[in-house]
CSV table of C-alpha atoms in Angstrom, one decimal:
chain,number,residue,atom,x,y,z
A,1173,MET,CA,-5.0,-52.3,20.7
A,1174,ALA,CA,-7.5,-49.7,21.7
A,1175,THR,CA,-10.1,-51.3,19.5
A,1176,ASP,CA,-12.5,-50.0,21.4
A,1177,ALA,CA,-11.9,-46.5,20.6
A,1178,PRO,CA,-13.8,-45.4,17.5
A,1179,GLY,CA,-12.4,-44.9,13.9
A,1180,GLU,CA,-8.8,-44.6,13.0
A,1181,ARG,CA,-6.2,-44.1,16.1
A,1182,LEU,CA,-3.2,-41.8,15.0
A,1183,LEU,CA,-0.5,-39.9,16.7
A,1184,PRO,CA,0.4,-42.0,19.5
A,1185,ASP,CA,2.2,-40.6,23.1
A,1186,TRP,CA,3.2,-43.0,25.9
A,1187,SER,CA,2.8,-41.8,29.7
A,1188,PRO,CA,5.9,-41.2,31.8
A,1189,ASP,CA,5.2,-44.5,33.8
A,1190,GLY,CA,4.5,-46.3,30.4
A,1191,ARG,CA,0.8,-47.4,31.5
A,1192,TYR,CA,-1.1,-45.2,29.3
A,1193,LEU,CA,-1.0,-44.4,25.7
A,1194,ALA,CA,-2.8,-41.2,23.9
A,1195,PHE,CA,-3.9,-40.9,20.6
A,1196,ILE,CA,-6.1,-39.1,18.5
A,1197,SER,CA,-9.3,-40.7,17.4
A,1198,ARG,CA,-10.5,-39.7,14.0
A,1199,SER,CA,-14.4,-41.1,13.3
A,1200,GLU,CA,-17.6,-39.2,12.7
A,1201,ASN,CA,-17.8,-38.0,16.5
A,1202,GLY,CA,-14.7,-35.9,15.3
A,1203,ASP,CA,-10.8,-35.9,15.9
A,1204,LEU,CA,-10.9,-36.3,19.8
A,1205,ILE,CA,-8.3,-37.4,22.5
A,1206,TYR,CA,-8.8,-41.0,23.9
A,1207,GLU,CA,-6.4,-42.8,26.4
A,1208,TYR,CA,-5.6,-46.3,26.6
A,1209,ASP,CA,-4.9,-48.2,29.8
A,1210,THR,CA,-2.3,-51.2,29.0
A,1211,ILE,CA,-3.3,-52.8,32.3
A,1212,LYS,CA,-7.0,-52.5,32.0
A,1213,HIS,CA,-7.1,-52.8,28.5
A,1214,THR,CA,-9.6,-50.2,28.1
A,1215,SER,CA,-9.9,-47.0,26.5
A,1216,ARG,CA,-11.5,-43.4,27.5
A,1217,GLN,CA,-12.0,-40.4,25.9
A,1218,LEU,CA,-10.1,-37.3,27.7
A,1219,PHE,CA,-11.5,-33.8,27.6
A,1220,ASP,CA,-14.9,-32.7,26.4
A,1221,CYS,CA,-15.4,-31.0,23.0
A,1222,ASN,CA,-18.5,-28.9,23.5
A,1223,SER,CA,-18.7,-25.9,21.0
A,1224,PRO,CA,-16.8,-23.8,20.1
A,1225,CYS,CA,-14.6,-26.9,20.3
A,1226,VAL,CA,-14.3,-28.8,17.1
A,1227,GLY,CA,-11.7,-31.2,17.6
A,1228,TYR,CA,-8.4,-32.0,19.1
A,1229,ASP,CA,-4.9,-32.8,17.6
A,1230,GLU,CA,-1.1,-34.2,18.8
A,1231,PRO,CA,-1.4,-34.8,22.5
A,1232,ALA,CA,1.6,-34.8,24.7
A,1233,TYR,CA,1.8,-36.0,27.8
A,1234,SER,CA,3.7,-34.1,30.7
A,1235,PRO,CA,6.7,-35.2,32.6
A,1236,ASP,CA,4.4,-35.5,35.8
A,1237,GLY,CA,1.8,-37.1,33.5
A,1238,ARG,CA,-0.8,-35.1,35.3
A,1239,HIS,CA,-1.4,-32.7,32.3
A,1240,MET,CA,-1.7,-32.9,28.5
A,1241,ALA,CA,-0.8,-30.4,25.5
A,1242,PHE,CA,-2.4,-30.7,22.5
A,1243,ILE,CA,-3.7,-28.5,19.9
A,1244,ARG,CA,-7.7,-27.6,20.3
A,1245,TYR,CA,-9.6,-26.2,17.0
A,1246,LEU,CA,-12.5,-23.8,17.4
A,1247,GLY,CA,-15.4,-22.9,15.2
A,1248,PRO,CA,-16.9,-21.7,13.5
A,1249,PHE,CA,-15.3,-22.6,10.2
A,1250,SER,CA,-14.2,-20.2,7.5
A,1251,ASP,CA,-15.3,-20.5,3.8
A,1252,GLU,CA,-12.1,-22.0,3.2
A,1253,GLY,CA,-12.8,-24.9,5.8
A,1254,LEU,CA,-10.3,-23.3,8.3
A,1255,PRO,CA,-11.1,-23.4,11.9
A,1256,ALA,CA,-11.3,-19.8,13.7
A,1257,ASP,CA,-8.6,-20.8,16.3
A,1258,CYS,CA,-6.4,-23.9,16.5
A,1259,SER,CA,-3.8,-23.2,19.4
A,1260,LEU,CA,-2.0,-24.9,21.8
A,1261,TRP,CA,-3.9,-25.9,25.0
A,1262,ILE,CA,-3.3,-27.6,28.2
A,1263,GLY,CA,-5.2,-30.2,29.7
A,1264,ASP,CA,-5.3,-31.7,33.1
A,1265,ARG,CA,-6.4,-35.0,33.2
A,1266,ARG,CA,-7.8,-35.9,36.4
A,1267,THR,CA,-10.2,-32.8,36.4
A,1268,GLY,CA,-10.6,-32.2,32.5
A,1269,ALA,CA,-10.0,-28.6,33.0
A,1270,VAL,CA,-8.3,-26.9,29.9
A,1271,ARG,CA,-6.6,-23.5,29.3
A,1272,GLN,CA,-5.4,-21.8,26.4
A,1273,ILE,CA,-1.7,-21.2,26.0
A,1274,THR,CA,-1.5,-19.3,22.6
A,1275,SER,CA,-3.8,-18.1,20.1
A,1276,ASN,CA,-4.0,-18.2,16.2
A,1277,ARG,CA,-7.5,-16.3,15.8
A,1278,GLY,CA,-7.4,-14.7,12.6
A,1279,THR,CA,-4.1,-15.8,11.2
A,1280,GLU,CA,-5.7,-18.7,9.0
A,1281,CYS,CA,-4.8,-21.8,11.3
A,1282,ASP,CA,-1.1,-20.5,11.9
A,1283,ARG,CA,-0.9,-22.9,14.2
A,1284,GLU,CA,2.0,-24.7,16.5
A,1285,TYR,CA,2.6,-28.4,15.7
A,1286,ASN,CA,4.2,-30.9,17.5
A,1287,PRO,CA,4.3,-29.9,21.1
A,1288,THR,CA,6.9,-31.5,23.3
A,1289,TRP,CA,7.7,-31.0,26.9
A,1290,SER,CA,10.9,-30.1,28.8
A,1291,PRO,CA,12.0,-32.8,31.2
A,1292,ASP,CA,10.8,-30.1,34.2
A,1293,GLY,CA,7.7,-29.4,32.8
A,1294,LYS,CA,8.3,-25.6,32.3
A,1295,HIS,CA,8.8,-25.4,29.1
A,1296,LEU,CA,7.4,-26.5,25.4
A,1297,ALA,CA,8.6,-26.8,21.9
A,1298,TYR,CA,6.8,-27.0,18.7
A,1299,TRP,CA,7.0,-25.5,15.2
A,1300,ARG,CA,5.2,-23.0,13.2
A,1301,ASP,CA,4.9,-22.7,9.1
A,1302,PRO,CA,3.5,-19.3,8.6
A,1303,TYR,CA,1.8,-18.7,5.0
A,1304,VAL,CA,1.5,-16.2,2.5
A,1305,ASP,CA,-0.6,-16.8,-0.5
A,1306,GLY,CA,-1.6,-20.4,0.8
A,1307,ARG,CA,2.1,-21.6,0.8
A,1308,PRO,CA,4.2,-21.7,3.9
A,1309,THR,CA,7.4,-19.2,3.6
A,1310,GLY,CA,9.4,-21.0,6.1
A,1311,THR,CA,9.2,-23.1,9.0
A,1312,ALA,CA,10.9,-22.7,12.7
A,1313,VAL,CA,11.3,-24.5,16.0
A,1314,PHE,CA,10.2,-22.4,19.0
A,1315,THR,CA,9.9,-22.9,22.7
A,1316,ILE,CA,7.6,-21.3,25.4
A,1317,ARG,CA,6.9,-21.3,28.9
A,1318,ALA,CA,4.1,-24.1,29.8
A,1319,ASP,CA,2.0,-20.6,31.3
A,1320,GLY,CA,2.3,-19.2,27.5
A,1321,THR,CA,4.9,-16.6,28.0
A,1322,GLY,CA,8.4,-16.0,26.5
A,1323,GLU,CA,7.8,-17.6,23.4
A,1324,HIS,CA,11.3,-17.9,21.5
A,1325,ARG,CA,12.5,-18.8,18.1
A,1326,LEU,CA,15.5,-21.1,17.6
A,1327,THR,CA,15.8,-21.8,14.2
A,1328,ASN,CA,15.8,-19.5,11.0
A,1329,PRO,CA,12.7,-20.0,8.8
A,1330,ALA,CA,14.7,-20.2,5.9
A,1331,MET,CA,16.1,-23.9,7.5
A,1332,PHE,CA,12.3,-25.1,7.4
A,1333,ALA,CA,12.9,-26.9,11.0
A,1334,GLY,CA,10.2,-28.8,12.7
A,1335,SER,CA,9.3,-31.7,14.4
A,1336,PRO,CA,10.9,-31.0,17.6
A,1337,SER,CA,11.7,-33.7,20.8
A,1338,TRP,CA,13.3,-32.9,23.7
A,1339,SER,CA,16.1,-34.9,25.4
A,1340,PRO,CA,15.3,-36.5,28.6
A,1341,ASP,CA,18.3,-34.5,30.3
A,1342,GLY,CA,16.9,-31.2,29.0
A,1343,GLN,CA,20.3,-30.6,27.1
A,1344,TRP,CA,19.1,-30.7,23.5
A,1345,ILE,CA,16.2,-30.4,21.2
A,1346,VAL,CA,16.1,-32.6,18.1
A,1347,PHE,CA,14.5,-31.8,14.9
A,1348,SER,CA,14.2,-32.5,11.4
A,1349,THR,CA,14.0,-30.2,8.0
A,1350,TYR,CA,10.9,-30.4,6.1
A,1351,PRO,CA,8.5,-31.6,8.3
A,1352,LEU,CA,6.5,-34.2,6.8
A,1353,ALA,CA,3.3,-32.8,8.1
A,1354,GLU,CA,3.4,-29.9,5.6
A,1355,PHE,CA,6.1,-31.3,2.9
A,1356,GLN,CA,5.1,-34.7,1.7
A,1357,CYS,CA,7.3,-34.6,-1.4
A,1358,CYS,CA,10.3,-34.0,-2.8
A,1359,GLN,CA,12.6,-32.2,-0.3
A,1360,ILE,CA,15.9,-33.2,1.4
A,1361,SER,CA,15.0,-34.0,5.4
A,1362,ASN,CA,17.6,-34.1,8.0
A,1363,LEU,CA,17.8,-34.4,11.6
A,1364,TYR,CA,20.0,-31.6,13.5
A,1365,ARG,CA,19.9,-31.1,17.5
A,1366,ILE,CA,20.3,-27.6,19.0
A,1367,ARG,CA,20.6,-26.3,22.9
A,1368,PRO,CA,17.3,-24.8,23.9
A,1369,ASN,CA,18.7,-21.2,23.8
A,1370,GLY,CA,19.3,-21.6,20.2
A,1371,THR,CA,23.4,-22.5,20.4
A,1372,ARG,CA,25.3,-25.2,19.2
A,1373,MET,CA,23.3,-26.8,16.2
A,1374,GLN,CA,24.7,-30.0,15.3
A,1375,LYS,CA,23.8,-32.0,11.8
A,1376,LEU,CA,23.1,-35.8,13.2
A,1377,THR,CA,22.4,-37.1,9.6
A,1378,ASN,CA,23.7,-36.3,5.8
A,1379,LEU,CA,21.2,-37.4,3.3
A,1380,ARG,CA,21.7,-35.9,-0.1
A,1381,THR,CA,18.6,-36.6,-1.9
A,1382,ASP,CA,14.5,-36.7,-1.6
A,1383,GLN,CA,14.7,-40.2,-2.2
A,1384,LEU,CA,15.5,-41.0,1.1
A,1385,ARG,CA,14.2,-38.5,4.1
A,1386,ALA,CA,14.8,-38.4,8.0
A,1387,THR,CA,12.0,-37.2,9.8
A,1388,GLN,CA,9.7,-37.3,12.9
A,1389,PRO,CA,12.7,-37.8,15.3
A,1390,ARG,CA,11.4,-38.8,19.2
A,1391,TYR,CA,14.2,-39.4,22.2
A,1392,ALA,CA,14.0,-42.7,23.9
A,1393,PRO,CA,13.4,-42.3,27.4
A,1394,ASP,CA,17.1,-43.2,28.0
A,1395,GLY,CA,18.3,-40.2,25.8
A,1396,LYS,CA,20.6,-42.6,23.8
A,1397,ASN,CA,18.8,-43.5,21.0
A,1398,LEU,CA,16.0,-41.8,18.4
A,1399,VAL,CA,13.1,-43.1,16.7
A,1400,VAL,CA,12.6,-42.0,13.1
A,1401,THR,CA,10.5,-42.1,10.5
A,1402,ALA,CA,12.5,-42.9,7.1
A,1403,VAL,CA,10.4,-41.9,4.0
A,1404,THR,CA,11.2,-43.1,0.3
A,1405,PRO,CA,8.7,-41.8,-2.5
A,1406,THR,CA,6.7,-45.0,-1.8
A,1407,THR,CA,7.3,-46.3,1.9
A,1408,ARG,CA,7.6,-45.2,5.3
A,1409,SER,CA,9.4,-47.0,7.9
A,1410,LEU,CA,11.1,-46.7,11.5
A,1411,TRP,CA,14.8,-46.6,12.2
A,1412,ILE,CA,16.6,-46.3,15.7
A,1413,LEU,CA,19.4,-43.9,15.2
A,1414,PRO,CA,21.7,-42.7,18.1
A,1415,ALA,CA,21.2,-39.8,19.8
A,1416,THR,CA,24.5,-38.2,18.6
A,1417,GLY,CA,24.3,-39.6,14.9
A,1418,GLY,CA,25.3,-42.5,13.4
A,1419,ARG,CA,24.4,-45.6,11.2
A,1420,PRO,CA,20.7,-46.0,11.8
A,1421,ARG,CA,18.8,-49.7,11.8
A,1422,THR,CA,15.4,-50.4,10.5
A,1423,VAL,CA,12.9,-51.8,13.4
A,1424,ALA,CA,9.6,-51.4,11.3
A,1425,PRO,CA,10.2,-51.9,7.7
A,1426,GLY,CA,7.3,-50.2,5.8
A,1427,GLY,CA,5.8,-50.9,2.6
A,1428,PRO,CA,3.5,-49.3,-0.2
A,1429,PHE,CA,0.6,-47.3,1.5
A,1430,PRO,CA,-1.5,-48.4,3.7
A,1431,ASP,CA,1.3,-50.2,5.2
A,1432,PHE,CA,3.4,-47.0,6.3
A,1433,TYR,CA,5.1,-46.7,9.8
A,1434,THR,CA,5.0,-42.9,11.1
A,1435,HIS,CA,5.3,-40.9,14.5
A,1436,GLY,CA,7.3,-43.7,16.4
A,1437,THR,CA,7.5,-43.2,20.1
A,1438,TRP,CA,9.4,-45.3,22.8
A,1439,GLN,CA,7.3,-46.6,25.7
A,1440,PRO,CA,8.6,-45.9,28.9
A,1441,LYS,CA,9.7,-48.8,31.3
A,1442,HIS,CA,6.3,-49.4,33.1
A,1443,ARG,CA,6.8,-48.2,36.6
């Protein structure tokens, strides 16, 4: 699938109608957003990346399928190799126009991770990890209006929460602790869910060691299950887990690197 796109193909997200799959194409041309058409079996690049743009990350379709949220990196690079800005943007798939939602200029790329839309398209959720002396001091899940106003923190940074996913009915946001993008080793990671207003937090898993971690949860289109990345010291597999917690089942058993499975996403029924 999508073999006509250059380089590595990472961080997939399905369109709401199940026809298109967006992903990051990582090649000598940079990290760019591509979209694969499952009917035509062709890929195309979405959104230009002309200076000062230096790349994209983490595309996420809006509920109506017309827009896409993503991280957009802007130059120039610092002496430490960090972009001047790495913030949350929204692009129009029809016109290619993009607009900036947040700004991290001057913060050493203290960026928003894993944007996910509310079902009504009015809000986004993400997580952030402020740094001090090159180390994260805590991570927290936030929501913000799609126009860039009204940012609201849902979790205490000391919890090290991240990787949020909004339930299809809009009633819950699921997340993991010690998100894998930042914490590759040696933390205990569990799943929780919380109301979008920051109340009624519930624990969904009860893993007690760093030898098996539950990370990167994503809701199924019907909201009944989650697809989860299960991490051991040598493997990364995909689980299906009831959305209210319970016994998981493995759907993609991973072996040692490079046979890892991560960032699972569930294809909606094609309309």
